[in-house]
Coordinates of C-alpha atoms and ligand atoms in Angstrom, one line a residue:
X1 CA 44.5 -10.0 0.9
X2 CA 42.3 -12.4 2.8
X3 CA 39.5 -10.9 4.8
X4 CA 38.9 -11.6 8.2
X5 CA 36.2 -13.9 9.1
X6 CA 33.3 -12.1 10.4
X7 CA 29.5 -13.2 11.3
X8 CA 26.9 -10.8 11.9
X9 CA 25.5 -10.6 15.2
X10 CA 22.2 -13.0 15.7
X11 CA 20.2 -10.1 15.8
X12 CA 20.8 -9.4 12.5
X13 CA 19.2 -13.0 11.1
X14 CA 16.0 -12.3 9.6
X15 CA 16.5 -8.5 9.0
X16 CA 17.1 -8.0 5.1
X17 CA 18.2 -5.4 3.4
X18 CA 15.5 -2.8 3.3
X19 CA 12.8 -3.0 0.4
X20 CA 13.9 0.0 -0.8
X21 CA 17.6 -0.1 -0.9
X22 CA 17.1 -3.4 -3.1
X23 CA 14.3 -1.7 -5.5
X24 CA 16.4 1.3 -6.0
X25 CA 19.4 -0.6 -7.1
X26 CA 17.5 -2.3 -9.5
X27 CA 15.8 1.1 -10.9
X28 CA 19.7 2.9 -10.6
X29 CA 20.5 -0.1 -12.9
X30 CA 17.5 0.1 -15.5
X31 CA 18.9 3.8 -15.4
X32 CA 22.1 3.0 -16.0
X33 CA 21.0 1.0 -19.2
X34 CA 19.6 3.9 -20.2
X35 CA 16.1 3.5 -19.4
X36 CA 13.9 7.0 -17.9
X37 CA 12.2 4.9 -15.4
X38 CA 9.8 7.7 -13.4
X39 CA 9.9 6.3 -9.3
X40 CA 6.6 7.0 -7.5
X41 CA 7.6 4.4 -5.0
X42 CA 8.9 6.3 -2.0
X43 CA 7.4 8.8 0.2
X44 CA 10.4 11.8 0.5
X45 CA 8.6 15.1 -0.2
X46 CA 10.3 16.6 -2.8
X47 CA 9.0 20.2 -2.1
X48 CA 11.0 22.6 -0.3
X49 CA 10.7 23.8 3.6
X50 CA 9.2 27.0 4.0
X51 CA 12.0 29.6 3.1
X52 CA 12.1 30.8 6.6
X53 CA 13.4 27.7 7.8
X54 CA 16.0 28.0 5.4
X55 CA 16.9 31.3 6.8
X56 CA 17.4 30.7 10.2
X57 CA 19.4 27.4 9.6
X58 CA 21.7 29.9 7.4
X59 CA 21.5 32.3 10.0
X60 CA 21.8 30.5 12.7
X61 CA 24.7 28.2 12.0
X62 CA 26.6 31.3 10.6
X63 CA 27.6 31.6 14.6
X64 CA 30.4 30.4 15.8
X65 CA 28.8 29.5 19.0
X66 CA 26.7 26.9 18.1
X67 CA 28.7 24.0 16.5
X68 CA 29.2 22.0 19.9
X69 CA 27.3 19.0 21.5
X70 CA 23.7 19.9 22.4
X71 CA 21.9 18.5 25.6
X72 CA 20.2 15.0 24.8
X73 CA 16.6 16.3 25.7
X74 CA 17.1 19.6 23.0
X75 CA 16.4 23.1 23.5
X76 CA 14.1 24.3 25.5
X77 CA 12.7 26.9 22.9
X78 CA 12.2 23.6 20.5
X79 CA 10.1 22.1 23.3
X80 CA 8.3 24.8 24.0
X81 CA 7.4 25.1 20.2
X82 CA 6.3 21.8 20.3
X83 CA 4.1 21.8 23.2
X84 CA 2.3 24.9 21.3
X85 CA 2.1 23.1 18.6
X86 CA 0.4 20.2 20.2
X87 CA -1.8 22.4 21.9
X88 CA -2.6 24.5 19.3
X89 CA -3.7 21.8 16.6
X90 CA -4.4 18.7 18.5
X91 CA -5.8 20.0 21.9
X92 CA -3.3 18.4 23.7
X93 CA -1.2 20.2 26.7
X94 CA 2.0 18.8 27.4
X95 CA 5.2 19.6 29.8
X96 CA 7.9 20.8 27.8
X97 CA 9.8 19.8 30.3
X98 CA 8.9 16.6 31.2
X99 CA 6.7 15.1 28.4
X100 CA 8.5 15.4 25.1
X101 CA 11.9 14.1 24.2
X102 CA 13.2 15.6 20.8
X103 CA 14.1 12.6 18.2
X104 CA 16.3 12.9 15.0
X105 CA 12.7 11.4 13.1
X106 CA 9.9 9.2 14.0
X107 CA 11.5 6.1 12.5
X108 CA 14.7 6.2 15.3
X109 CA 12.2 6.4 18.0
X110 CA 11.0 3.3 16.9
X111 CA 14.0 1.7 17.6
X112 CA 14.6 3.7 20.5
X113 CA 10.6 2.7 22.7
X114 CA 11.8 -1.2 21.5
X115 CA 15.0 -1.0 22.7
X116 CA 14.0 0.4 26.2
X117 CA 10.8 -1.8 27.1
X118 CA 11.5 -5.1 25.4
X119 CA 13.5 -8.3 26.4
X120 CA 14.2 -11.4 24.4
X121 CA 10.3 -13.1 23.7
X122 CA 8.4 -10.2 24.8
X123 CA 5.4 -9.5 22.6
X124 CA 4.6 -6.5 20.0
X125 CA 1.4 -6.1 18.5
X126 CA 2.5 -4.7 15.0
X127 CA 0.1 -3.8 11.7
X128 CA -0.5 -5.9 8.7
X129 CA -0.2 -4.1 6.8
X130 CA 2.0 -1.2 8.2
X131 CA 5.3 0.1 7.8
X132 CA 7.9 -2.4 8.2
X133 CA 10.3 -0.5 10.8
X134 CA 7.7 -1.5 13.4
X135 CA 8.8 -5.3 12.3
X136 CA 12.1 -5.2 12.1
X137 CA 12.9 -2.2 15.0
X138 CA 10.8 -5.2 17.8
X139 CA 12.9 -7.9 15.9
X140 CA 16.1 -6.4 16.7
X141 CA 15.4 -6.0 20.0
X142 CA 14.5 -9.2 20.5
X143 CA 10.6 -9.0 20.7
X144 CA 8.6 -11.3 18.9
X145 CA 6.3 -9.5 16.2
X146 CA 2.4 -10.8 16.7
X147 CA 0.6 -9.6 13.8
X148 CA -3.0 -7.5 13.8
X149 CA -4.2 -7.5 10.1
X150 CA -6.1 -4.2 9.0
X151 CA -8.8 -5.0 6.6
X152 CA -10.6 -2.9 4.2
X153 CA -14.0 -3.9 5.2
X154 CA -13.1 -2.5 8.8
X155 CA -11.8 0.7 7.9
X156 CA -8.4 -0.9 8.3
X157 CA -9.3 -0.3 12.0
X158 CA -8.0 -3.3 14.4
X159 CA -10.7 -6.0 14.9
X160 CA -11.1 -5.5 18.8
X161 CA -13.2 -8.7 19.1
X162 CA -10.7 -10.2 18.1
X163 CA -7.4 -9.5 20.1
X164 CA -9.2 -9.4 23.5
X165 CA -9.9 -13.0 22.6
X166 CA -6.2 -13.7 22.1
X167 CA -3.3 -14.4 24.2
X168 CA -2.3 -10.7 25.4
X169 CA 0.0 -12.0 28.4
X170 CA 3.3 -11.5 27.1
X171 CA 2.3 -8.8 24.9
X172 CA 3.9 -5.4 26.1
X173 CA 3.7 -2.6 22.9
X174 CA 1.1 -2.0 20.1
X175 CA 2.3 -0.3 17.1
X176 CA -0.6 2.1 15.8
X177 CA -0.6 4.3 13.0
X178 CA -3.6 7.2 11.8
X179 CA -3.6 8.2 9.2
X180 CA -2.2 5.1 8.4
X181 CA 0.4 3.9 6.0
X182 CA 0.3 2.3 3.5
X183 CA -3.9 2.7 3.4
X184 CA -4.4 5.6 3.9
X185 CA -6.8 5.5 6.3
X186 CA -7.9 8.3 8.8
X187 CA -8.4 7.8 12.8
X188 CA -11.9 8.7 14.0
X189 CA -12.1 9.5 17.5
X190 CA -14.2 6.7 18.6
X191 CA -11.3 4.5 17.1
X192 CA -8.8 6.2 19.5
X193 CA -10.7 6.0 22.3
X194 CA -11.1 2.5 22.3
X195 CA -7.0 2.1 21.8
X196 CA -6.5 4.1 25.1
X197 CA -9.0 1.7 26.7
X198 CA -7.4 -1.8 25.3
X199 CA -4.1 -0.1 26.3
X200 CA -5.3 0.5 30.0
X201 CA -6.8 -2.9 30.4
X202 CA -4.3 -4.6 29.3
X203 CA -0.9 -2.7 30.3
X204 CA 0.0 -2.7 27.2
X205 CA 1.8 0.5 25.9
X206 CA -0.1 1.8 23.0
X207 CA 2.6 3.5 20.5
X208 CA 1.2 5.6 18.3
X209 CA 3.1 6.9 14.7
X210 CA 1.8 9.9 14.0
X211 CA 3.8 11.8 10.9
X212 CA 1.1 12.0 8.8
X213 CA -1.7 14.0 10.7
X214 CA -1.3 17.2 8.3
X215 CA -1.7 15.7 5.1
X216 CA -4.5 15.9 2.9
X217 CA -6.2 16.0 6.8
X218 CA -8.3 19.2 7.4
X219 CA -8.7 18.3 11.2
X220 CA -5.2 16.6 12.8
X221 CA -5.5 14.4 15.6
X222 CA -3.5 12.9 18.1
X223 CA -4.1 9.6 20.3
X224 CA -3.0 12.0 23.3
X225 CA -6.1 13.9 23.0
X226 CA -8.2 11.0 25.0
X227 CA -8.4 11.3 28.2
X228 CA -6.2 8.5 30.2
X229 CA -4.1 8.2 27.1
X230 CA -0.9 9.8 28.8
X231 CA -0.9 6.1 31.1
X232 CA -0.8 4.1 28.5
X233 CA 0.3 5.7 25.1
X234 CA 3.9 7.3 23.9
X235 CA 3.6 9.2 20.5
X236 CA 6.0 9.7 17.3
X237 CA 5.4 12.6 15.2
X238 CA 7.6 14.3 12.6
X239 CA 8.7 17.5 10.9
X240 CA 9.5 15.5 7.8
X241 CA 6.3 15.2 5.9
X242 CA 4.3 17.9 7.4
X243 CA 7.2 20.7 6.6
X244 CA 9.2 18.9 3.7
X245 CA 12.3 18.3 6.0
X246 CA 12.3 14.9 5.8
X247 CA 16.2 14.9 5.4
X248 CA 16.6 17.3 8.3
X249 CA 16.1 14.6 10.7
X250 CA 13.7 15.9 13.5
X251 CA 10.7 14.4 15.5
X252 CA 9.7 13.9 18.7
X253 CA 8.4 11.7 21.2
X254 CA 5.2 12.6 23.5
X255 CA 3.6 11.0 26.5
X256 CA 3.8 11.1 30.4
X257 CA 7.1 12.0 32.1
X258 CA 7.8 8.2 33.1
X259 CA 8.2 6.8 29.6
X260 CA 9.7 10.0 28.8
X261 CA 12.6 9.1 31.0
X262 CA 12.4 5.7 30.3
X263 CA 13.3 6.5 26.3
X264 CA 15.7 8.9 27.3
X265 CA 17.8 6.2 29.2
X266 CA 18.5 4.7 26.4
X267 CA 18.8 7.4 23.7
X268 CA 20.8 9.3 25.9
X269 CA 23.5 6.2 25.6
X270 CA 23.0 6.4 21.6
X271 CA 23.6 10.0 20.3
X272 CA 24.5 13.4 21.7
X273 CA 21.8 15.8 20.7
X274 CA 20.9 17.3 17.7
X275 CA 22.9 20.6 15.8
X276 CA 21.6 23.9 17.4
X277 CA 20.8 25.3 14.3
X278 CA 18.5 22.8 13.4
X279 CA 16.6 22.9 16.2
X280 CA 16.2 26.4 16.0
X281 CA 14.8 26.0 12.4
X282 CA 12.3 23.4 13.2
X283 CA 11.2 25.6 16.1
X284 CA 10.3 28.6 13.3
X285 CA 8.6 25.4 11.3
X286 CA 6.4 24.3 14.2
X287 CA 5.0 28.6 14.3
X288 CA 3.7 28.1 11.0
X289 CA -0.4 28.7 10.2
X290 CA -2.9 26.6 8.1
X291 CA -1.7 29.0 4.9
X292 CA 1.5 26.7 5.2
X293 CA -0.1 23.2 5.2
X294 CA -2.8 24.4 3.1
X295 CA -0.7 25.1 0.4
X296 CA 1.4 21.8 0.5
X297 CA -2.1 20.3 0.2
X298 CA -2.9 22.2 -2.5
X299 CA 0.1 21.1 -4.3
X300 CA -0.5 17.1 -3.4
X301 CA -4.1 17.6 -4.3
X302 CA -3.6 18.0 -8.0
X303 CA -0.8 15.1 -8.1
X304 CA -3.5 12.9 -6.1
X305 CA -6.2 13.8 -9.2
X306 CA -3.3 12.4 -11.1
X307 CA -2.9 9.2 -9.3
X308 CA -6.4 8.3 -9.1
X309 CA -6.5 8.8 -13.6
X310 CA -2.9 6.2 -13.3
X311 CA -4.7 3.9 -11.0
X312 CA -8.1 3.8 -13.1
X313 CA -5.9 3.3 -15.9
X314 CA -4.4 0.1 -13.8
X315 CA -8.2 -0.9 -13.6
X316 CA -7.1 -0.9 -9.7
X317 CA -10.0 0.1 -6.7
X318 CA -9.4 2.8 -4.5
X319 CA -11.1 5.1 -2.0
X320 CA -10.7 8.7 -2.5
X321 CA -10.7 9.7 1.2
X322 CA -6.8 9.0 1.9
X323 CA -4.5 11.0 3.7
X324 CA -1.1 11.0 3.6
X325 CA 1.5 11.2 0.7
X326 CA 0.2 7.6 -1.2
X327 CA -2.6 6.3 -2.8
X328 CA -3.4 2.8 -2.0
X329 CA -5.2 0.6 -4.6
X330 CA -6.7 -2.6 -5.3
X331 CA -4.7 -4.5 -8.2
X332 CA -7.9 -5.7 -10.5
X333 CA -8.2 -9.6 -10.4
X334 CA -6.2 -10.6 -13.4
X335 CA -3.2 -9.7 -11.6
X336 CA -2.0 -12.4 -9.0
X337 CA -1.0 -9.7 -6.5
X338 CA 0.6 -6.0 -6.3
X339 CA 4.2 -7.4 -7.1
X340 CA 3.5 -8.5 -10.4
X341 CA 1.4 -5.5 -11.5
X342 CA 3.9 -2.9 -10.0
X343 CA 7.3 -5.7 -11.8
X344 CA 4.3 -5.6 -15.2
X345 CA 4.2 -1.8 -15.1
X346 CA 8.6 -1.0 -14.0
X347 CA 8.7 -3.2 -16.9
X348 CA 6.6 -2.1 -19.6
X349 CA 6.0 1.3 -18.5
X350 CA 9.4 2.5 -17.2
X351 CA 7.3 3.1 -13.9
X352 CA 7.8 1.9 -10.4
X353 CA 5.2 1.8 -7.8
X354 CA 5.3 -0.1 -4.3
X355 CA 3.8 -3.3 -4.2
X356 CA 1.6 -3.3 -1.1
X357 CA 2.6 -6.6 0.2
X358 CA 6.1 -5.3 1.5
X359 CA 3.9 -3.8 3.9
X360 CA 2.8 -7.7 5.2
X361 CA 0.5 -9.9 4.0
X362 CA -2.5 -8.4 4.2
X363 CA -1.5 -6.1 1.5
X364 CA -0.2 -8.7 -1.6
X365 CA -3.4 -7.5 -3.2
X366 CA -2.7 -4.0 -3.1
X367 CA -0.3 -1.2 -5.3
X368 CA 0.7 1.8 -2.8
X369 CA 1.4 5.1 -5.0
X370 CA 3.3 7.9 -3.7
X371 CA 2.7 11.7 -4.6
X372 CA 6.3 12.9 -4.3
X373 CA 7.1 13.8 -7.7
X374 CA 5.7 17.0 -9.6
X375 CA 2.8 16.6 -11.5
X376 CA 4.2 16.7 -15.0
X377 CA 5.8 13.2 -13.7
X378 CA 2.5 11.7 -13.5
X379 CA 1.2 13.0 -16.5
X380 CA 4.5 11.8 -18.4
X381 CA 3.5 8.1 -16.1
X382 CA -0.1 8.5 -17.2
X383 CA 0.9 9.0 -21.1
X384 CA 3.3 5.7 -20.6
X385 CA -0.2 3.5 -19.1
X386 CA -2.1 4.4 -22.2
X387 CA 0.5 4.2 -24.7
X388 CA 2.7 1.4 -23.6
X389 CA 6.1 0.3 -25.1
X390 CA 7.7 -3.1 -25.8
X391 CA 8.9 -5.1 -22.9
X392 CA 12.5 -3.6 -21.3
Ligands
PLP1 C1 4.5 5.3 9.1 C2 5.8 6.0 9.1 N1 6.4 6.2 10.2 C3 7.6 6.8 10.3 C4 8.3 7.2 9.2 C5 9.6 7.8 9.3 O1 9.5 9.2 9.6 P1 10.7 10.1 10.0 O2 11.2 10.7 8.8 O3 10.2 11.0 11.0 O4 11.8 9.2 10.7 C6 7.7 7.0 7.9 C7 8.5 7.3 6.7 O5 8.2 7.0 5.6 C8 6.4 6.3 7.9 O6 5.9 6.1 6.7

């Protein structure tokens, strides 16, 4: 049989398969030819949800009520949890009624705040380096992606100077994202204050990512703690890295009831709410005290001591101070860039880290190292650097 001809839509050209998807078939290969190769490339937590979570899921979905459609703006108990939850550790009051829309993850809302506000050539404002959703979520909506690079000599903050003296006309979104990732890099307040202000002058909606605020960060923050911020910023935030449920599928969206209802126009016309049980889980997930966070740090804490030996090892540069669930590094100059250091080490160490320039330009220099795997992984990785074996 022939197949029918068939073009992708044009919305499509220029989107490639994602990083990922083509790295891990390479690595399920090098597996399949027998080789042990140990992945610290992606960011999944690999540690449990508290078991309480579990419980209610079980308990919950046992019922034979609760298996049909759910309203498109979730439960109310899930955001009421929510808006304790924002209160509670970023100072922040919200309307559970009117200020939070319930996502299935930070990375669909994404889509979802591109799809609403932008038309064919409208402009994003998107970090280099940053996570490439941002790129390819404006692209497919027909925005055109303006880069603003993040240097370490700034504190990977944006250079301000800089982009008032640019063209802002057609620009209608900024992508933001503290702690930041792939660097690492924590907000300070100052910093968010002066996004709500370029925001404000500039009507541009500031869109903050915000699913790493709990970890390895004593003191989470969110962009909707500055005062104005609800006129000009919408924020993501997850369940998946803060309470290891990253396949769960559960975020949210914050800001003022307008782009609320804006986003909720068009998600409403994409999926049909989120499984009951669910919900009610994430709800118990969101009551949780510091003891719960504290103790996932404690666990990534010991994996990052084992990072920063690998990276030394690598003869890379790196800041201690990182939040998040990756270390990112500085390949040493004998390297050309992070792709041939991370293709040097998958190669002749049967390990795979991220080269940082998937993450733009800005970051070819760079190695990003995740801290999703126990620690005897990095210890086994560690033993591999110092005693390496013939090419694969
Ligand atoms: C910066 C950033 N934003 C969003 C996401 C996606 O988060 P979620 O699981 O909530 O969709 C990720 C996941 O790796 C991320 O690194």
């Amino acid at each position: 049989m022939i197949a029918i001809d068939m073009q992708t839509g044009k919305r499509l050209e220029g989107i490639g398969e994602y990083y990922f998807s083509q790295k891990l078939r390479e690595i399920d290969e090098l597996k399949k030819a027998g080789k042990d190769i140990i992945n610290l490339g992606i960011g999944s937590p690999d540690l449990p949800p508290h078991p309480e979570v579990i419980r209610v899921l079980n308990s919950e979905s046992a019922k034979s009520n609760v298996h049909g459609y759910q309203g498109y703006k979730g439960i109310a108990p899930f955001r009421n949890a929510i808006a304790q939850w924002y209160n509670k550790w970023y100072g922040v009051e919200l309307n559970p009624e009117t200020e939070i829309l319930p996502l299935i993850g930070s990375k669909e809302g994404i889509m979802h705040v591109c799809m609403t506000y932008l038309d064919k050539g409208d402009e994003v404002l998107v970090p280099n380096p940053g996570y490439p959703t941002y790129r390819s979520a404006v692209k497919l909506a027909g925005g055109k992606c303006v880069d603003y690079k993040l240097r370490e000599k700034n504190n990977y903050e944006p250079d301000f100077d800089k982009l008032e003296k640019s063209r802002l006309k057609k620009v209608k979104l900024m992508f933001v994202n503290y702690p930041h990732m792939p660097t690492g890099q924590l907000p300070t307040f100052r910093l968010f204050e002066k996004l709500v202000a370029f925001g404000n002058a500039h009507d541009i909606l500031i869109v903050h990512d915000n699913p790493y605020s709990f970890i390895l960060n004593e003191h989470p923050m969110s962009l909707l703690s500055v005062d104005g911020a609800k006129d000009c910023v919408v924020e993501l935030n997850s369940l998946s890295k803060s309470h290891n449920m990253a396949g769960w599928r559960i975020g949210m969206l914050c800001g003022g009831k307008e782009r609320i209802d804006d986003v909720l126009r068009f998600k409403s016309n994409m999926d049909s709410g989120m499984f009951l049980p669910v919900q009610m889980a994430a709800t118990k997930a969101l009551s949780f005290e510091r003891d719960w966070h504290d103790g996932v740090n404690s666990v990534y804490k010991k994996r990052q001591e084992r990072v920063f030996e690998l990276l030394r090892l690598l003869k890379c540069k790196f800041s201690k101070d990182q939040a998040g669930l990756f270390v990112w590094a500085k390949v040493p100059s004998n390297y050309e860039d992070g792709y041939t250091l991370s293709d040097d080490v998958l190669y002749h160490n049967n390990v795979f880290i991220t080269p940082g320039g998937i993450f733009g330009e800005a970051g070819r220099k760079y190695v990003r190292v995740s801290l999703c795997a126990p620690v005897e992984k990095f210890d086994e990785a560690v033993s591999r650097i110092k005693n390496p074996k013939s090419k694969i």
